[in-house]
Amino acid sequence: MKRFSWGLSIFYLVFLYGWIGFDVFLFSRMGAESRVHIPVLIIVLINILFFTALMIVVITQSIRSISAIRNKNINYCINSYLFYKYAAAPVILTAIFISLYIMLGVIVITPMSFVMPQLLLILPFLWAFAFIMLPIVWTFAIIADIPSFIASVCILAFTKSENKISLGKCILHFILQIIPIVDLIDGLYISIKYWKRGKVAAVVTAFCVIVGMAAYFIVPAL
């Protein structure tokens, strides 16, 4: 049976977070005094290079997951799902946070602008930022989540073919896999409930959630 490809996974991490790091660096330099000036054409070409390389990795991994299901290699699909889901989690959580932050700003400032006319100067820039930033952020998030989503579909298809799950539950799990954060919990449930795998990942997830919640409430109080 085909084993999980760590080399392909490392390429995925390098291209995904290298692309994000490059664009974050550029955004951080915009409007600031810096001696670093990269021509627009170079920026576009580098972004195209990152996108092309990442899509090659994503497509390759998706094909390997589909091939693994044909060979009834459920271990490969579960390992792929867990790795790529955890790898994409920071990107998806960041996309959710930025989206909520921007939406909250729009919801708060828009009605206030009727009372405070000076806010009307800020409002167009806020709306423009929302229309530009949100598609960029969610493009990263969607691309990052493709390998784990394909793996989840393969797992559900194989689980259904083995009569371990009904069609109704299969559809329900598919819907849950579209919902950020819920998808990871659902994926762990599927791997543990139907395939007796993923218990270590479940413990790691619970630990991360507890630490994250503790940091959220404790750090601001310090």
C-alpha positions as MATLAB code, in Angstrom:
seq = 'MKRFSWGLSIFYLVFLYGWIGFDVFLFSRMGAESRVHIPVLIIVLINILFFTALMIVVITQSIRSISAIRNKNINYCINSYLFYKYAAAPVILTAIFISLYIMLGVIVITPMSFVMPQLLLILPFLWAFAFIMLPIVWTFAIIADIPSFIASVCILAFTKSENKISLGKCILHFILQIIPIVDLIDGLYISIKYWKRGKVAAVVTAFCVIVGMAAYFIVPAL';
ca = [
       0.000    0.000    0.000;
       1.096    3.545   -0.730;
       2.404    5.341    2.370;
       1.717    8.916    3.336;
       4.096   11.224    1.453;
       5.989   13.451    3.891;
       8.022   15.000    1.076;
       4.881   16.199   -0.686;
       3.512   17.465    2.626;
       6.651   19.493    3.316;
       6.437   21.058   -0.154;
       2.832   21.963    0.617;
       3.801   23.724    3.852;
       6.739   25.537    2.220;
       4.720   26.869   -0.718;
       1.582   27.706    1.296;
       3.215   29.575    4.161;
       6.011   30.911    1.966;
       3.359   32.495   -0.266;
       1.504   33.922    2.723;
       4.740   35.185    4.283;
       5.766   36.903    1.042;
       2.441   38.725    0.666;
       2.325   39.666    4.366;
       5.802   41.145    3.972;
       4.640   43.217    1.011;
       1.503   44.458    2.799;
       3.544   45.374    5.874;
       5.806   47.543    3.710;
       2.957   49.397    2.027;
       2.621   52.916    3.377;
       5.756   52.529    5.490;
       9.160   54.009    4.889;
      11.276   51.232    3.491;
      14.205   50.887    1.127;
      12.743   47.643   -0.182;
      11.015   48.373   -3.489;
       9.930   45.410   -5.593;
       8.552   46.114   -9.088;
       4.881   45.267   -9.561;
       5.698   42.838  -12.385;
       8.063   40.901  -10.110;
       5.398   40.762   -7.377;
       2.831   39.412   -9.828;
       5.254   36.822  -11.241;
       6.267   35.612   -7.764;
       2.609   35.259   -6.755;
       1.897   33.317   -9.950;
       4.893   31.082   -9.200;
       3.693   30.371   -5.662;
       0.149   29.737   -6.881;
       1.291   27.375   -9.651;
       3.632   25.421   -7.387;
       1.014   25.119   -4.649;
      -1.697   24.000   -7.073;
       0.632   21.314   -8.470;
       1.119   19.978   -4.940;
      -2.617   20.231   -4.174;
      -3.638   18.426   -7.383;
      -0.971   15.751   -6.871;
      -2.111   15.103   -3.312;
      -5.766   14.994   -4.379;
      -4.975   12.424   -7.079;
      -3.034   10.330   -4.554;
      -5.999   10.392   -2.147;
      -8.415    9.288   -4.874;
      -5.968    6.562   -5.927;
      -5.663    5.411   -2.306;
      -9.431    4.930   -2.069;
      -9.425    2.876   -5.270;
      -6.782    0.680   -3.635;
      -8.819    0.613   -0.387;
      -5.994    2.331    1.495;
      -8.034    4.117    4.153;
      -4.936    4.735    6.280;
      -3.459    7.008    3.614;
      -6.657    9.054    3.372;
      -7.039    9.453    7.132;
      -3.381   10.433    7.579;
      -3.676   12.898    4.679;
      -6.874   14.368    6.059;
      -5.477   14.916    9.553;
      -2.157   16.357    8.354;
      -3.569   18.758    5.784;
      -6.483   19.775    8.010;
      -4.122   20.715   10.846;
      -1.732   22.403    8.390;
      -4.553   24.533    6.947;
      -6.183   25.295   10.316;
      -4.111   28.458   11.064;
      -4.947   29.890    7.629;
      -8.661   29.155    7.995;
      -8.836   30.513   11.561;
      -7.004   33.663   10.437;
      -9.464   34.084    7.557;
     -12.393   33.767    9.974;
     -10.841   36.252   12.417;
     -10.074   38.829    9.716;
     -13.549   38.427    8.202;
     -15.270   38.919   11.555;
     -13.025   41.899   12.342;
     -13.783   43.599    9.024;
     -17.508   42.816    9.171;
     -17.707   44.133   12.741;
     -15.986   47.344   11.664;
     -18.411   47.796    8.774;
     -21.450   47.045   10.964;
     -20.322   49.484   13.671;
     -18.990   52.361   11.563;
     -21.715   52.390    8.877;
     -24.619   53.414   11.190;
     -22.318   55.691   13.224;
     -21.469   57.635   10.073;
     -25.046   58.976    9.994;
     -24.474   60.511   13.431;
     -20.814   61.438   12.992;
     -20.343   62.776    9.433;
     -16.544   62.717    9.774;
     -16.704   58.926    9.654;
     -17.970   59.204    6.078;
     -14.354   59.850    5.092;
     -13.302   56.495    6.564;
     -16.268   54.448    5.364;
     -15.320   54.220    1.630;
     -11.813   53.047    2.528;
     -13.243   50.459    4.920;
     -15.625   49.107    2.285;
     -12.843   49.067   -0.321;
     -10.556   47.240    2.106;
     -13.295   44.684    2.796;
     -13.946   44.027   -0.910;
     -10.228   43.649   -1.648;
      -9.024   41.866    1.482;
     -11.759   39.293    2.025;
     -11.439   37.605   -1.419;
      -7.649   37.437   -1.008;
      -7.852   35.946    2.492;
     -10.474   33.357    1.562;
      -8.592   32.413   -1.603;
      -5.681   31.377    0.610;
      -8.057   29.549    2.977;
      -9.882   27.632    0.241;
      -6.691   26.578   -1.540;
      -5.164   25.507    1.774;
      -8.190   23.345    2.592;
      -8.518   21.552   -0.766;
      -6.275   18.533    0.067;
      -8.033   17.794    3.368;
     -11.469   18.301    1.806;
     -10.692   15.855   -1.028;
      -9.381   13.378    1.546;
     -12.570   13.769    3.608;
     -14.724   13.066    0.533;
     -12.665    9.948   -0.179;
     -13.034    8.785    3.424;
     -16.801    9.294    3.320;
     -17.097    7.501   -0.024;
     -15.104    4.526    1.229;
     -16.958    4.457    4.558;
     -20.270    4.395    2.670;
     -19.071    1.674    0.290;
     -18.114   -0.475    3.289;
     -21.649   -0.008    4.699;
     -20.297    1.564    7.874;
     -22.525    4.605    7.420;
     -25.949    5.359    5.976;
     -26.525    7.711    3.043;
     -28.190   10.262    5.328;
     -25.253   10.347    7.736;
     -22.860   10.507    4.788;
     -24.612   13.635    3.489;
     -24.629   15.135    6.991;
     -20.883   14.574    7.399;
     -20.287   16.091    3.956;
     -22.176   19.246    4.992;
     -20.226   19.422    8.266;
     -16.973   19.212    6.313;
     -17.843   22.512    4.641;
     -18.116   24.358    7.973;
     -14.761   25.671    9.328;
     -13.684   24.334   12.746;
     -16.667   21.975   12.817;
     -15.045   20.046    9.958;
     -12.019   19.097   12.078;
     -14.183   17.845   14.949;
     -16.348   15.917   12.501;
     -13.292   14.455   10.774;
     -11.902   13.206   14.067;
     -15.308   11.718   14.894;
     -15.399    9.831   11.578;
     -11.872    8.446   11.937;
     -12.423    7.348   15.541;
     -16.044    6.173   15.285;
     -15.885    4.239   12.021;
     -12.190    3.388   11.634;
     -10.799    3.382   15.197;
      -8.062    5.828   14.218;
      -7.151    9.396   15.115;
      -7.302    9.126   18.914;
      -3.925   10.813   19.324;
      -5.033   13.648   17.029;
      -8.209   14.023   19.104;
      -6.141   14.381   22.283;
      -3.885   16.966   20.594;
      -6.938   18.908   19.402;
      -8.512   18.928   22.853;
      -5.208   20.061   24.394;
      -4.840   22.897   21.848;
      -8.425   24.042   22.454;
      -7.939   24.091   26.231;
      -4.615   25.955   25.966;
      -6.102   28.407   23.457;
      -9.120   29.165   25.631;
      -6.922   29.552   28.724;
      -4.591   31.936   26.858;
      -7.584   33.909   25.567;
      -8.881   34.574   29.093;
      -5.602   34.705   31.056;
      -3.289   36.747   28.811;
      -5.497   39.892   28.681;
      -5.757   39.802   32.469;
      -1.954   39.911   32.953;
];
